[in-house]
Amino acid sequence: MNAKPRRAAHRTVVLGGGAARRGKRAAPAEALQPAKLSRAELYKPPTNEELNRLKETEDLFHSSLLRLQIEELLKEVTLKETKKKKIDAFLHEINSLLSAIPETPETELTDQGWLPKDVKVPFLQVPFSVKGRFHFMPPTELKVVGSYLLGTCIRPEINVDMAVTMPREIFQDKDNLNQRYHRKRALYLAHIAQHLSKQQLFGSVKFAYMNSNHLKPILLLRPQGKDEKMVTVRLHACPAPEGATEPPTPHYNNSILCDTMLLSHLQFLSSAATDFPGMKDGVALLKVWLNQRQLSKGLGCFSGFMVSMLVAYLLMKRKIVKMMSGYQVLRSTLQFLATTDLSVTGISLVKDVDPSLPVLDDFQQAFEVVFVDPSGLVNLCADMTASKYHQVQFEARYSMEILDDRMVDGFQALLMTAKPMLRAFDHVFHLKHVSKLQGTCKKMQLLSELMDRGGNYVAAALPFIVSLLVRGLSGRALLVVHSLPQTPEWPIDAEPPKHKDVGPLTFGLLFYPDFAASMLEKGPQADHPEALDFRTFWGEKSELRRFQDGSIREAVVWEANTAYQKRLIPEQIVRHLLKLHADIPESSICYMGALLESVIRTGKEASGTGEEAMVSVVRAYDDLSRKLWHLKELPLMVSSVQGVHPALRYTDVFPPIPMKPIYSFHAQIKTKHMLLPSEKKPCPAYITPLKMICHMEGSGQWPQGKDAIKRIKAAFHLQLAELLQQQHQLVCRPAVTHTDVYKDGYVFRLQVAYHREPLILKEVVTPEGMLKYQDTEESRQLEVEIQHMPYVTSSLHGLQQQHPVFGSACRLAKRWVSAHLLGDNISEECVDLLVAFLFLHPAPFTPPSSPQVGFLRFLDLLATFDWKNNPLIAVHKRSKFAAARSCLPVMFIATPKDRWSSMWTQERPSAQILQRLTVLASESLHALEEQLMDPLKTQDVKMVFRPPLDFYDVLIHLNPNQIPRHLESVDQPVKSFSRGVVKNSTADKILFPVVDYDPVQCYLRELRDAFSDLALFFYDKHGGEVIAVLWKPLSFQPQPFKVSNVKGRMVTTLNDKLVCVPNVEAILEDFEVLGEGLVKSVEARTEKWTI
Amino acid sequence: ATSRRAKMAASVERVVGEAPAGYTALAVKFGARQRSPHYLLVKEHQLREGAGTAHPPHRTLFVLNVPPYCTAASLTRLFSRCGDVQSVDMCDKPGPGEKEEKLKSKFFNCETVTGFRVAYVVFKKPAGVRAAKALSQEGPLLISTESHPVKTGVKKWIASYAASIVDQEELKAEVDAYMQDYDKKIEEEEAKAAKEEGVPDEEGWVKVTRRGRKPGLPRTEAANLRLLEKEKQKRARKELLNFYAWQHRETKREHIAQLRKKFEEDKQRIALMRAQRKFRPY
């Protein structure tokens, strides 16, 4: 590697030093206290008002908590009265300014000399020459329309829409042709802009496209000074109302008609909103809901205006009544969206049937999604693609499910959680250069659509590309969505943005987990007429195949050998189809499906990410357990065999690979048929013992004393080794606490267990002679080992069967934790459970179907979950949690079997480590999302797996040849060492290999034993070359001499007092002494110990 | 890095370390190559009243801050020049020094203390203690020398890996011996219990065990709790619900109180979340 790897620019946080500030959000958070009410308060007679409120909550809201939450949220997003007054004043001033703009003389449309140089026409004038004349006249009417008047506009972006009615005199006949109307409109706005930009009143005067529709420029006005962010006034120019005559079919006409209706729409909505306080709240909530799902901005969005219209429609249809609360409006609207497909059956707001108006079917033919306005002429959803509507519908349906699920905090999931595409969709890919879509329009013969869209090739090609993908991925993808093209606003002296300026287009795929990776695309039978269609669709990939049932069909078979490659079959499909039908070269597609997975792959040439290795481990394990059950001549039967190693639940970061030792590489003990590591050679490869618990049946023969049980277990270990050797020719190595078995190239570690042993360890006899059970450290540990570990392993194994990517997501998460040197500070089971939570309670998302999205959500969970006030996987009452908060671990994870102790987080992580994890997670997530969303930069996703090392006090550099897992490091090491093994699984009579020998772990153990009260040690067990040391600030304060407190310290005089301080120089040398042969150098980076 | 060097150089000059009252500081280094020493704090072991006799007074040197790589053998070697060393006892922290002589086993219950420890060095003669204290005037003591190297690092770990491989025959023999003893003990106890079965003691009490003809309830906490629970259920079954008017009233009152309490809790949560700005959707 020539370039130095980039490291993520993480903010560093001093571990010992209190809370880290996270931007604005850092609030002095205190933990929740249980509610205390005095008896008198609890039982006083209720007032009428109180009873009413309690009753209302029951009727109109889900629960009182939800009601309070919604009230708070509304308070947060709605406009304050004081602001409103300021805005009103601002609007008045604009009003007077606008009516004072002078007229201009009449000129040809192409003669724009009257416009000064520093104002450009906000319109793409192609072709430039067009007939017609234009002159400016002051507007006939100025009126505020839209959400501001209805009171439904919400923060953070307060937009006030103002309709500027252009006088009829400006227009000529046939202005509706050749974009003449649009051009006049643009010129009109340009003239206004020129005048307003001279005024002191405004902080900025800019142009933008209304909903990114390039035919509809609008003028944005913002007030001067610190109020600039407060409000944006958007000027829409619209023609004076006149009797519209032509039937609206294409998008072009629709956009003209839409302008004429601005005022009448306002009247319609305000009549709906009278006497209906719930509507205001409901629309605000729906807008927040849409915003969180990124549906409310861009071309073809589901805008706030449509939401209001939809609510008005439901009111008209009596699906909503004026009595309803905001929450019920939200619910009913979602319910309607979930059950109605507007892309199949459109809806109309027209009250009376008028034969002169076009019928719904006409709309249906011209547009993908149909929602007709009260005039019966305008389609409000003209720009929306069917795919976008399906996304809205899908979200609505899923939100309804969430609301009905009592286990999920619906408020949080629906309204407070953002769903960016990267985290919401399993695979995401970008179209780097949208200009390539011009070629697509040609290839797909979309010239008439292109004309209809006024030359916007992105808008013209998008629906066709999406429907192409939907067809190609049908059966695999539940949802294919696209990002909404968005053009930024621009200053008035700049040219308007071109179509290609919308930036990269992003697509998201949501999979059916069971079918996404299928290798076969089964087509119709060869002699059917549809066969031709199938062939043209898939091109040369389609071939004739004979199937098992004897039929001969057209079929496409995709090339994939490993699970990793299979997960990327959708990528092959996307690339193939876009190239074949849309003329989009592979180089402009940037597929973000599996970029991260390289960090859980070992070896340069490996084609998979270890799923296959894991399966073969499990197969060997199953075989061994069968052999154990049927072992003859054992005094007691084996009652059950349960695996506890992560590899046996598919979550081991690097699964073991079958290996056979090379004898000449090792030292040997001939008499015992064992190999030993040799001092002269590099350290042998690390062979993980795959631990399994072997329960023996209960029987009266078991002794009831704890020491005796230990002896009997040792005897069992000896006997198991002997019998396995005799009956199955397996090489074994018995020890006191376990027996290692070498099988198929793996080493399994059998541990015999007796189910009553923890109970016997707990036994205490009280002085009165009563038998009591009391937890001891030893019994707790044993219980974890023989009861809880197997339980977790088997239930996570089950989860893997339901969600095939669970294992890989877990492995990515664990790799990340360990890469940041925190692997020893948080138990593996804890990370596994966190990831399992993402699969079991994914709301508001769907369960992940790709490891990458699982990992991103894991980071998000770590970064945002409020551990202080909430347990994870809540299965019990929250109030009980609050009451006991102070004595529970910092990170509380409850599982159905373990509700009250949070077993896997008892000791680790500590509060500081959790704090650091949170910070690291949010930084990593941020860096990663930025990279994955920007296809134009080079992607170095490994960046987030390189730990920042600058804030550690001492770095201990290690000798790579003594690191057995060196190959697992994030960046492939340049030099690799022979580790004395060959990959092989067919060895029966061998010397027993070196198992579970990792010098670095031995070293760390010694370091922690000796210096744990002075320093913390951090290490990445997957091939890290550095042990990072952090001094504990507290123990570096001089302390008075105490016999129990001199470990590693020296006595010195400070201010005439004898005190103990750490003997740092000697300790640094101890680091070298203890790790002789392993440590390359000890680098002290700070002088913090100077006292 | 230069300042670190300077510091190290300074510490080399200062061989005689400071010590709190009653203690003497002995500089000790791993080998000749190391620059900065650790300081052992030694003093004559003083016995509290009634403590055991494993560490006899006057002859025992109490050593604090023994570095992790310093073994009992190397301590013996270091102090043997002050007089014959009878025994060296290493512990995690200073203790009463009274060791009940347990059945020593090579395989079971063998936990070694690690890290920085304390040691009791028992000399054969009291003069050894005085001589040891005088060592502070000399240069730092070396734990690992060429003639007596102490294994650390990779060498040590390989050695302990080799040691972890057990001899099967030996283990088997030990287990068998222990179990024979154990079985014998249990047998004796049972025989004794069988003899006492049904025989009243001096005050006339008869002991009921689970082996007898009428095994009573086992005397465990769980059994007691179960009994209490049963009683409670029995009582609850007899009670009439909402039978009297006052009961009805009470239930209603209780319901409202519950709602209120819940409401209050919710309000608190909301207040807390508001303080944390949890209601900003974006």
PDB file of C-alpha atoms in Angstrom, chain A residues 27 29-30 32-33 35 41-44 46 50 53 64-65 68-69 72-73 76 154-156 291-292 411 416 672 676-677 679 703-705 707-708 711-712 733-734 736 768 770-772 866 869 878 994-995 997 999 1002-1003 1006 1009-1011 1041 1043 1046-1049 1051-1053 1058 1063 1065-1066 1068-1070 1073-1074 1076 1087 1089-1090, chain B residues 3-4 7-8 14 18-20 23 30 34-39 41 62 64-65 68-69 92 94 105 107-109 114-116 152-158 161-162 165-166 168 171-172 174-175 178-179 182 219-221 224 253-254 256-257 259-270 272-276 278-282:
ATOM      1  CA  ALA A  27     -28.863  18.991  27.246  1.00  0.00           C
ATOM      2  CA  ALA A  29     -29.908  15.096  30.802  1.00  0.00           C
ATOM      3  CA  GLU A  30     -31.068  13.730  34.062  1.00  0.00           C
ATOM      4  CA  LEU A  32     -36.199   9.705  34.829  1.00  0.00           C
ATOM      5  CA  GLN A  33     -37.595   9.522  38.335  1.00  0.00           C
ATOM      6  CA  ALA A  35     -43.724   9.763  39.640  1.00  0.00           C
ATOM      7  CA  GLU A  41     -53.611  14.463  45.536  1.00  0.00           C
ATOM      8  CA  LEU A  42     -54.334  11.020  44.215  1.00  0.00           C
ATOM      9  CA  TYR A  43     -57.717  10.667  45.858  1.00  0.00           C
ATOM     10  CA  LYS A  44     -59.115  14.171  45.768  1.00  0.00           C
ATOM     11  CA  PRO A  46     -62.094  15.020  40.355  1.00  0.00           C
ATOM     12  CA  GLU A  50     -60.296  16.784  34.585  1.00  0.00           C
ATOM     13  CA  ARG A  53     -59.888  15.518  29.608  1.00  0.00           C
ATOM     14  CA  SER A  64     -52.537   9.973  27.293  1.00  0.00           C
ATOM     15  CA  LEU A  65     -48.841   9.747  26.576  1.00  0.00           C
ATOM     16  CA  LEU A  68     -49.050  14.732  25.281  1.00  0.00           C
ATOM     17  CA  GLN A  69     -46.364  13.804  22.808  1.00  0.00           C
ATOM     18  CA  GLU A  72     -45.481  18.815  22.287  1.00  0.00           C
ATOM     19  CA  LEU A  73     -44.542  18.041  18.727  1.00  0.00           C
ATOM     20  CA  GLU A  76     -42.408  22.531  18.307  1.00  0.00           C
ATOM     21  CA  ILE A 154     -44.668  24.040   9.772  1.00  0.00           C
ATOM     22  CA  ARG A 155     -41.140  24.684  10.812  1.00  0.00           C
ATOM     23  CA  PRO A 156     -38.243  24.529  10.045  1.00  0.00           C
ATOM     24  CA  ASN A 291     -40.815  15.098   5.656  1.00  0.00           C
ATOM     25  CA  GLN A 292     -39.313  12.284   7.708  1.00  0.00           C
ATOM     26  CA  PHE A 411     -45.064   8.290  17.945  1.00  0.00           C
ATOM     27  CA  MET A 416     -39.688  11.408  15.064  1.00  0.00           C
ATOM     28  CA  LYS A 672       1.251 -36.990  24.299  1.00  0.00           C
ATOM     29  CA  LEU A 676       3.649 -26.755  20.829  1.00  0.00           C
ATOM     30  CA  PRO A 677       4.382 -23.305  19.444  1.00  0.00           C
ATOM     31  CA  GLU A 679      10.022 -19.953  19.951  1.00  0.00           C
ATOM     32  CA  PRO A 703     -22.568 -36.413  43.917  1.00  0.00           C
ATOM     33  CA  GLN A 704     -24.088 -33.373  45.664  1.00  0.00           C
ATOM     34  CA  GLY A 705     -20.894 -31.647  46.802  1.00  0.00           C
ATOM     35  CA  ASP A 707     -15.858 -30.186  44.711  1.00  0.00           C
ATOM     36  CA  ALA A 708     -16.954 -33.715  43.977  1.00  0.00           C
ATOM     37  CA  ARG A 711     -13.964 -34.150  39.864  1.00  0.00           C
ATOM     38  CA  ILE A 712     -16.704 -36.148  38.248  1.00  0.00           C
ATOM     39  CA  ARG A 733      -7.082 -33.577  24.151  1.00  0.00           C
ATOM     40  CA  PRO A 734      -8.751 -33.814  27.538  1.00  0.00           C
ATOM     41  CA  VAL A 736      -9.774 -30.627  33.669  1.00  0.00           C
ATOM     42  CA  GLU A 768     -32.352 -22.172  61.666  1.00  0.00           C
ATOM     43  CA  MET A 770     -33.536 -23.649  56.371  1.00  0.00           C
ATOM     44  CA  LEU A 771     -32.095 -24.195  52.906  1.00  0.00           C
ATOM     45  CA  LYS A 772     -31.755 -20.955  50.942  1.00  0.00           C
ATOM     46  CA  ASP A 866     -31.483   6.960  24.965  1.00  0.00           C
ATOM     47  CA  ASN A 869     -34.289   6.457  30.211  1.00  0.00           C
ATOM     48  CA  ARG A 878     -41.452   1.062  32.045  1.00  0.00           C
ATOM     49  CA  VAL A 994      -1.916 -25.651  18.949  1.00  0.00           C
ATOM     50  CA  VAL A 995      -5.334 -24.411  20.066  1.00  0.00           C
ATOM     51  CA  TYR A 997      -2.902 -19.727  21.685  1.00  0.00           C
ATOM     52  CA  PRO A 999       0.258 -14.267  22.529  1.00  0.00           C
ATOM     53  CA  CYS A1002      -1.885 -13.550  26.996  1.00  0.00           C
ATOM     54  CA  TYR A1003      -0.077 -10.236  27.044  1.00  0.00           C
ATOM     55  CA  GLU A1006      -1.003  -9.863  32.134  1.00  0.00           C
ATOM     56  CA  ASP A1009      -3.874  -8.034  35.867  1.00  0.00           C
ATOM     57  CA  ALA A1010      -0.983  -5.813  36.764  1.00  0.00           C
ATOM     58  CA  PHE A1011      -2.113  -2.325  35.794  1.00  0.00           C
ATOM     59  CA  PHE A1041       0.246   6.082  51.434  1.00  0.00           C
ATOM     60  CA  VAL A1043      -0.775  -0.549  52.275  1.00  0.00           C
ATOM     61  CA  VAL A1046       1.007   0.903  46.440  1.00  0.00           C
ATOM     62  CA  LYS A1047       0.730  -1.375  43.424  1.00  0.00           C
ATOM     63  CA  GLY A1048       3.059  -0.030  40.765  1.00  0.00           C
ATOM     64  CA  ARG A1049       3.498   3.240  42.581  1.00  0.00           C
ATOM     65  CA  VAL A1051       6.439   7.130  47.375  1.00  0.00           C
ATOM     66  CA  THR A1052       7.601  10.657  46.942  1.00  0.00           C
ATOM     67  CA  THR A1053       7.496  13.976  48.748  1.00  0.00           C
ATOM     68  CA  LEU A1058       4.595  11.785  51.588  1.00  0.00           C
ATOM     69  CA  ASN A1063       5.984   4.960  38.853  1.00  0.00           C
ATOM     70  CA  GLU A1065       8.922   5.201  33.841  1.00  0.00           C
ATOM     71  CA  ALA A1066       9.206   1.808  35.449  1.00  0.00           C
ATOM     72  CA  LEU A1068       6.573   1.764  30.664  1.00  0.00           C
ATOM     73  CA  GLU A1069       9.586  -0.511  30.938  1.00  0.00           C
ATOM     74  CA  ASP A1070       7.396  -3.193  32.462  1.00  0.00           C
ATOM     75  CA  VAL A1073       9.482  -6.709  29.907  1.00  0.00           C
ATOM     76  CA  LEU A1074       6.115  -8.435  30.144  1.00  0.00           C
ATOM     77  CA  GLU A1076       9.233  -9.732  25.517  1.00  0.00           C
ATOM     78  CA  GLU A1087       3.418  13.727  29.182  1.00  0.00           C
ATOM     79  CA  TRP A1089       1.831  11.799  34.058  1.00  0.00           C
ATOM     80  CA  THR A1090       4.061  14.706  35.014  1.00  0.00           C
TER      81      THR A1090
ATOM     82  CA  SER B   3      12.397  15.011  28.056  1.00  0.00           C
ATOM     83  CA  ARG B   4      11.514  11.426  28.822  1.00  0.00           C
ATOM     84  CA  LYS B   7      13.602  12.055  33.317  1.00  0.00           C
ATOM     85  CA  MET B   8      14.860   8.520  33.109  1.00  0.00           C
ATOM     86  CA  ARG B  14      18.067   8.504  42.551  1.00  0.00           C
ATOM     87  CA  GLU B  18      11.629   7.443  49.739  1.00  0.00           C
ATOM     88  CA  ALA B  19       9.523   5.387  52.062  1.00  0.00           C
ATOM     89  CA  PRO B  20       6.787   6.062  54.596  1.00  0.00           C
ATOM     90  CA  TYR B  23       9.201   1.018  55.745  1.00  0.00           C
ATOM     91  CA  PHE B  30      13.962  -6.711  35.989  1.00  0.00           C
ATOM     92  CA  GLN B  34      16.183  -1.599  32.367  1.00  0.00           C
ATOM     93  CA  ARG B  35      16.693   1.965  33.491  1.00  0.00           C
ATOM     94  CA  SER B  36      13.991   2.784  36.011  1.00  0.00           C
ATOM     95  CA  PRO B  37      13.480   0.633  39.077  1.00  0.00           C
ATOM     96  CA  HIS B  38      10.337  -0.235  41.000  1.00  0.00           C
ATOM     97  CA  TYR B  39      10.527   0.183  44.738  1.00  0.00           C
ATOM     98  CA  LEU B  41       8.578  -1.408  50.461  1.00  0.00           C
ATOM     99  CA  PHE B  62       6.751  -8.019  54.853  1.00  0.00           C
ATOM    100  CA  LEU B  64       4.908  -4.563  49.390  1.00  0.00           C
ATOM    101  CA  ASN B  65       4.689  -3.837  45.647  1.00  0.00           C
ATOM    102  CA  PRO B  68       4.345  -9.047  38.274  1.00  0.00           C
ATOM    103  CA  TYR B  69       7.387 -10.820  36.816  1.00  0.00           C
ATOM    104  CA  ASP B  92      -2.902 -10.599  46.535  1.00  0.00           C
ATOM    105  CA  PRO B  94      -1.994  -8.434  53.170  1.00  0.00           C
ATOM    106  CA  SER B 105      -4.260 -30.580  44.231  1.00  0.00           C
ATOM    107  CA  PHE B 107      -5.432 -29.796  38.931  1.00  0.00           C
ATOM    108  CA  PHE B 108      -8.194 -28.290  41.030  1.00  0.00           C
ATOM    109  CA  ASN B 109      -8.571 -24.939  42.776  1.00  0.00           C
ATOM    110  CA  THR B 114      -0.986 -12.096  39.400  1.00  0.00           C
ATOM    111  CA  GLY B 115      -0.068  -8.472  39.004  1.00  0.00           C
ATOM    112  CA  PHE B 116       1.532  -6.513  41.814  1.00  0.00           C
ATOM    113  CA  THR B 152       8.637 -13.417  30.346  1.00  0.00           C
ATOM    114  CA  GLY B 153       6.737 -12.709  27.172  1.00  0.00           C
ATOM    115  CA  VAL B 154       6.538 -15.258  24.405  1.00  0.00           C
ATOM    116  CA  LYS B 155       8.817 -17.735  26.195  1.00  0.00           C
ATOM    117  CA  LYS B 156       6.644 -17.664  29.272  1.00  0.00           C
ATOM    118  CA  TRP B 157       3.421 -18.087  27.331  1.00  0.00           C
ATOM    119  CA  ILE B 158       4.763 -21.039  25.396  1.00  0.00           C
ATOM    120  CA  TYR B 161       0.767 -23.480  27.133  1.00  0.00           C
ATOM    121  CA  ALA B 162       2.883 -26.583  27.484  1.00  0.00           C
ATOM    122  CA  ILE B 165      -1.545 -29.968  28.753  1.00  0.00           C
ATOM    123  CA  VAL B 166      -2.483 -32.430  31.455  1.00  0.00           C
ATOM    124  CA  GLN B 168      -4.326 -38.058  31.637  1.00  0.00           C
ATOM    125  CA  LEU B 171      -5.491 -36.735  36.501  1.00  0.00           C
ATOM    126  CA  LYS B 172      -7.436 -39.952  36.453  1.00  0.00           C
ATOM    127  CA  GLU B 174      -6.237 -38.109  41.416  1.00  0.00           C
ATOM    128  CA  VAL B 175      -9.931 -38.025  40.599  1.00  0.00           C
ATOM    129  CA  TYR B 178     -10.716 -38.139  45.709  1.00  0.00           C
ATOM    130  CA  MET B 179     -13.963 -39.844  44.787  1.00  0.00           C
ATOM    131  CA  TYR B 182     -15.788 -38.727  49.118  1.00  0.00           C
ATOM    132  CA  ARG B 219     -37.130 -26.993  54.594  1.00  0.00           C
ATOM    133  CA  THR B 220     -36.268 -24.639  51.793  1.00  0.00           C
ATOM    134  CA  GLU B 221     -37.131 -21.025  51.216  1.00  0.00           C
ATOM    135  CA  ASN B 224     -42.061 -21.699  52.313  1.00  0.00           C
ATOM    136  CA  ARG B 253     -61.822   6.049  43.138  1.00  0.00           C
ATOM    137  CA  GLU B 254     -58.940   3.696  42.603  1.00  0.00           C
ATOM    138  CA  ILE B 256     -59.297   7.573  38.732  1.00  0.00           C
ATOM    139  CA  ALA B 257     -56.252   7.550  40.975  1.00  0.00           C
ATOM    140  CA  LEU B 259     -55.349   7.301  35.622  1.00  0.00           C
ATOM    141  CA  ARG B 260     -54.012  10.301  37.461  1.00  0.00           C
ATOM    142  CA  LYS B 261     -50.854   8.558  38.401  1.00  0.00           C
ATOM    143  CA  LYS B 262     -50.269   7.441  34.854  1.00  0.00           C
ATOM    144  CA  PHE B 263     -50.998  10.936  33.621  1.00  0.00           C
ATOM    145  CA  GLU B 264     -48.533  12.381  36.086  1.00  0.00           C
ATOM    146  CA  GLU B 265     -45.853   9.941  34.986  1.00  0.00           C
ATOM    147  CA  ASP B 266     -46.466  10.740  31.359  1.00  0.00           C
ATOM    148  CA  LYS B 267     -46.237  14.433  32.076  1.00  0.00           C
ATOM    149  CA  GLN B 268     -42.885  13.896  33.733  1.00  0.00           C
ATOM    150  CA  ARG B 269     -41.559  11.948  30.833  1.00  0.00           C
ATOM    151  CA  ILE B 270     -42.699  14.627  28.450  1.00  0.00           C
ATOM    152  CA  LEU B 272     -37.817  15.416  30.530  1.00  0.00           C
ATOM    153  CA  MET B 273     -37.954  14.805  26.808  1.00  0.00           C
ATOM    154  CA  ARG B 274     -38.735  18.455  26.222  1.00  0.00           C
ATOM    155  CA  ALA B 275     -35.670  19.371  28.234  1.00  0.00           C
ATOM    156  CA  GLN B 276     -33.616  17.095  26.007  1.00  0.00           C
ATOM    157  CA  LYS B 278     -36.605  15.290  21.940  1.00  0.00           C
ATOM    158  CA  PHE B 279     -39.516  16.849  20.105  1.00  0.00           C
ATOM    159  CA  ARG B 280     -37.557  18.411  17.307  1.00  0.00           C
ATOM    160  CA  PRO B 281     -38.453  16.097  14.483  1.00  0.00           C
ATOM    161  CA  TYR B 282     -35.434  17.127  12.418  1.00  0.00           C
TER     162      TYR B 282
END
